Each structure stands twice: as C-alpha cells, then as structure tokens.
Coordinates of C-alpha atoms and ligand atoms in Angstrom, one line a residue:
X1 CA 57.5 77.2 240.0
X2 CA 54.0 78.3 239.3
X3 CA 51.8 77.3 236.4
X4 CA 50.9 80.2 234.1
X5 CA 47.6 81.0 232.4
X6 CA 48.5 80.8 228.6
X7 CA 47.5 83.6 226.3
X8 CA 44.9 82.6 223.8
X9 CA 46.3 82.0 220.3
X10 CA 43.6 84.2 218.8
X11 CA 41.3 87.1 219.7
X12 CA 38.2 86.6 221.9
X13 CA 36.1 87.4 218.8
X14 CA 37.9 84.8 216.6
X15 CA 35.4 82.0 217.0
X16 CA 32.2 83.9 216.5
X17 CA 29.4 83.1 215.9
X18 CA 30.0 79.6 217.2
X19 CA 31.5 80.8 220.5
X20 CA 30.8 84.5 221.3
X21 CA 33.5 86.9 222.5
X22 CA 31.9 87.5 225.9
X23 CA 31.8 83.7 226.6
X24 CA 35.5 83.4 225.5
X25 CA 36.6 86.3 227.6
X26 CA 34.9 85.1 230.8
X27 CA 35.9 81.5 230.2
X28 CA 39.6 82.3 229.7
X29 CA 40.2 85.4 231.9
X30 CA 37.9 84.2 234.8
X31 CA 37.4 80.4 234.8
X32 CA 40.7 79.3 233.4
X33 CA 42.5 81.9 235.4
X34 CA 40.8 80.6 238.6
X35 CA 41.8 77.0 237.9
X36 CA 45.4 78.1 237.4
X37 CA 45.6 80.3 240.5
X38 CA 43.8 77.6 242.7
X39 CA 46.1 74.9 241.4
X40 CA 49.2 77.0 242.3
X41 CA 47.7 77.7 245.7
X42 CA 46.9 74.0 246.3
X43 CA 50.5 73.0 245.3
X44 CA 52.2 75.5 247.5
X45 CA 54.7 73.7 249.7
X46 CA 53.6 70.4 248.2
X47 CA 56.3 67.8 247.7
X48 CA 55.2 67.2 244.1
X49 CA 55.2 70.8 243.2
X50 CA 58.1 70.2 240.8
X51 CA 56.2 67.8 238.6
X52 CA 54.8 68.9 235.3
X53 CA 51.1 68.9 234.9
X54 CA 51.0 65.6 233.0
X55 CA 53.0 64.0 235.8
X56 CA 50.5 65.3 238.4
X57 CA 47.5 64.1 236.4
X58 CA 49.0 60.6 235.8
X59 CA 49.1 60.1 239.6
X60 CA 46.1 62.2 240.5
X61 CA 44.7 59.6 242.9
X62 CA 47.5 60.5 245.3
X63 CA 46.6 64.2 245.4
X64 CA 43.9 66.3 247.1
X65 CA 40.5 67.0 245.4
X66 CA 41.6 70.6 245.0
X67 CA 44.6 69.5 242.9
X68 CA 42.4 67.1 240.9
X69 CA 39.8 69.7 240.1
X70 CA 42.1 72.6 239.4
X71 CA 44.9 70.6 237.8
X72 CA 42.3 69.1 235.5
X73 CA 40.8 72.5 234.8
X74 CA 44.2 74.0 234.1
X75 CA 45.2 71.2 231.7
X76 CA 41.8 70.8 230.0
X77 CA 41.5 74.4 229.1
X78 CA 45.1 74.6 227.9
X79 CA 44.2 71.8 225.4
X80 CA 40.8 73.2 224.5
X81 CA 42.0 76.7 223.3
X82 CA 44.6 75.1 221.0
X83 CA 42.2 72.7 219.3
X84 CA 39.8 75.5 218.2
X85 CA 40.2 77.6 215.1
X86 CA 38.2 80.0 212.9
X87 CA 39.6 78.2 209.8
X88 CA 38.8 74.6 210.5
X89 CA 40.1 72.2 207.8
X90 CA 39.9 68.4 208.0
X91 CA 42.5 67.5 205.3
X92 CA 42.1 63.9 204.3
X93 CA 45.9 63.5 204.2
X94 CA 46.2 64.1 208.0
X95 CA 47.1 60.9 209.8
X96 CA 44.5 61.5 212.5
X97 CA 41.8 61.9 209.8
X98 CA 42.9 58.6 208.3
X99 CA 42.9 56.9 211.7
X100 CA 39.3 58.2 212.3
X101 CA 38.4 56.5 209.0
X102 CA 40.0 53.2 209.8
X103 CA 39.6 52.9 213.6
X104 CA 36.3 54.8 214.3
X105 CA 34.3 54.1 211.1
X106 CA 34.8 57.5 209.5
X107 CA 34.1 61.2 210.3
X108 CA 30.3 60.9 210.5
X109 CA 30.5 57.9 212.9
X110 CA 33.1 59.8 214.9
X111 CA 30.8 62.9 215.2
X112 CA 27.9 60.7 216.2
X113 CA 29.9 58.9 218.9
X114 CA 31.5 62.2 220.1
X115 CA 28.2 64.0 220.2
X116 CA 26.6 61.2 222.1
X117 CA 29.5 61.3 224.7
X118 CA 29.1 65.1 225.0
X119 CA 25.3 65.2 225.2
X120 CA 24.9 62.4 227.7
X121 CA 27.5 63.6 230.1
X122 CA 25.2 64.5 233.0
X123 CA 26.0 67.8 234.7
X124 CA 29.4 69.2 234.0
X125 CA 32.3 67.6 232.2
X126 CA 34.2 66.9 229.0
X127 CA 34.0 64.8 225.9
X128 CA 37.3 63.5 224.5
X129 CA 39.0 61.9 221.5
X130 CA 42.1 60.2 222.9
X131 CA 44.9 57.7 222.0
X132 CA 45.1 54.6 224.1
X133 CA 48.2 52.7 225.2
X134 CA 48.1 50.6 222.0
X135 CA 48.0 53.8 219.9
X136 CA 44.3 53.5 219.0
X137 CA 41.7 56.2 219.0
X138 CA 38.7 56.1 221.4
X139 CA 35.9 58.5 222.3
X140 CA 34.9 59.0 226.0
X141 CA 33.7 61.5 228.5
X142 CA 34.7 62.5 232.0
X143 CA 32.9 64.3 234.8
X144 CA 33.9 67.7 236.2
X145 CA 37.5 68.6 235.3
X146 CA 38.7 64.9 235.1
X147 CA 40.4 63.8 231.9
X148 CA 41.7 60.5 230.4
X149 CA 45.3 61.2 231.6
X150 CA 44.2 60.7 235.2
X151 CA 44.9 57.3 236.8
X152 CA 41.3 57.4 238.1
X153 CA 39.7 57.7 234.6
X154 CA 37.5 54.8 233.4
X155 CA 39.2 54.9 230.0
X156 CA 42.8 56.0 230.1
X157 CA 44.8 57.6 227.3
X158 CA 46.2 60.8 225.9
X159 CA 43.5 63.3 224.8
X160 CA 44.0 64.9 221.4
X161 CA 40.6 66.7 221.2
X162 CA 38.3 67.8 224.0
X163 CA 35.0 69.6 224.3
X164 CA 34.0 71.5 227.4
X165 CA 30.4 70.8 228.2
X166 CA 30.2 72.9 231.4
X167 CA 27.4 75.4 231.1
X168 CA 29.9 78.2 231.5
X169 CA 31.3 77.2 228.0
X170 CA 28.0 77.8 226.1
X171 CA 25.2 79.1 228.2
X172 CA 25.2 82.8 227.1
X173 CA 24.8 81.8 223.5
X174 CA 23.0 78.5 223.6
X175 CA 21.3 78.4 227.0
X176 CA 20.0 74.8 227.5
X177 CA 20.7 73.8 223.9
X178 CA 23.8 71.8 224.5
X179 CA 23.3 69.7 221.3
X180 CA 23.4 72.8 219.1
X181 CA 26.7 73.9 220.8
X182 CA 28.1 70.4 220.1
X183 CA 27.1 70.4 216.5
X184 CA 28.6 73.9 216.0
X185 CA 31.8 72.8 217.7
X186 CA 32.6 70.5 214.8
X187 CA 33.0 73.6 212.5
X188 CA 35.7 75.2 214.6
X189 CA 38.1 72.3 215.2
X190 CA 41.8 72.9 214.5
X191 CA 42.6 69.5 212.9
X192 CA 46.2 70.4 212.3
X193 CA 46.7 70.8 216.1
X194 CA 44.6 67.6 216.8
X195 CA 46.9 65.8 214.3
X196 CA 50.0 67.2 216.0
X197 CA 48.8 65.9 219.3
X198 CA 47.9 62.6 217.8
X199 CA 51.3 62.0 216.3
X200 CA 52.9 63.1 219.6
X201 CA 50.7 60.7 221.6
X202 CA 51.5 57.8 219.2
X203 CA 55.2 58.5 219.9
Ligands
MN3_1 MN1 35.5 75.5 231.0

C-alpha cells in the first residue's frame, strides 16, 4: 500500500499574489511528490508499512532518518495545502477562533507568537498551531520536516495549522524576506479547515 500525492484542492494560480503559481507548481509537483515517492521507497518491505501516516509519525523514533524526513514531508504538505484558501475568513463564531481568544490572548497575540516562531526557526522548518493532550492550543516550531505529532518533538500535539518556512516555499517571490511571506500567509488561511481539524483533534 503506497502513499499517494494528493491533488491540490485549487489551481496553482489560486493563491496569487501571496504565493505565486510557479512556486506552487514546483512545491507540489516536485517537492511534495519527492517526499511521497521517497517515503514509499523507504517503507518498501518495512514491517510497519501497513501503518497510516499518523501511526508512523507517532513512533518516528523507531524509524530511519529517511522515513522521518520523507514521512514528515508527506504529512506536513498534505496539511499545508488544505489550510490555504483564496477566500480566507476568520468567522468569530468558529470554535477555533474563540479558543485563540481565550487561550492565546486573541488573534493579534496569536499572529505575533506564530510569526515569531516562524521567523526565528533557523534554516528550514515549520511553524505550527497545535492542540495538546489537554485540548489546549499552543504555538511551536520544528526543524526540517519534523512536526508536533512526532514522539521526538519538544512540544507534542496535533497540528491544526502549519506554515512551511523552507526557502523552497517562498524564495521565488520573497527571496530573503521571510517576514513578508509570514505576514502575507495570514491573509490566505482557510479557517474553516483549521476549525475542522481543531474539533477533530479535541475529539
Ligand atoms: Mn515545502
């Protein structure tokens, strides 16, 4: 059973001008495809090949670096595409927006904390909004293709929103201006999908 590269839920042009079509095309059809193919290759003949991706990530310390890097890359990009939208709308009535108010001090405080996590991640990695084992939201970042599902993560939880801060995600349009990319990202978040993941993580 092989993992499959998902289709994007929108056209490569859909997120312009925040993320340009060329970046989206290379990111999805080259980078994400490579993580998917390399994950399948690394799992070939592996005893745990029947696990779903979450099951693999939860016990990633028992797997090879190739499975950690490519399994993380496969999962992280699957999440990333779904939480982006050209019609971003943070409805106050959404439970995740209410939780950001009560647990993180409001939307502006969340954006500040998330931007800080994304901007200070040295080299390549991701910034996350996740739900911890108590059902509370927290902001964190991880290196490379790690994520909060992994048993080796400093802060563990279920990610509901993630931002790719690898240079391949923004360099064509923003070059070294990662802070500009981060600020623009807030205008293309699919909050309905973040909310769906939030409710699912809360159980
Ligand atoms: Mn990427």
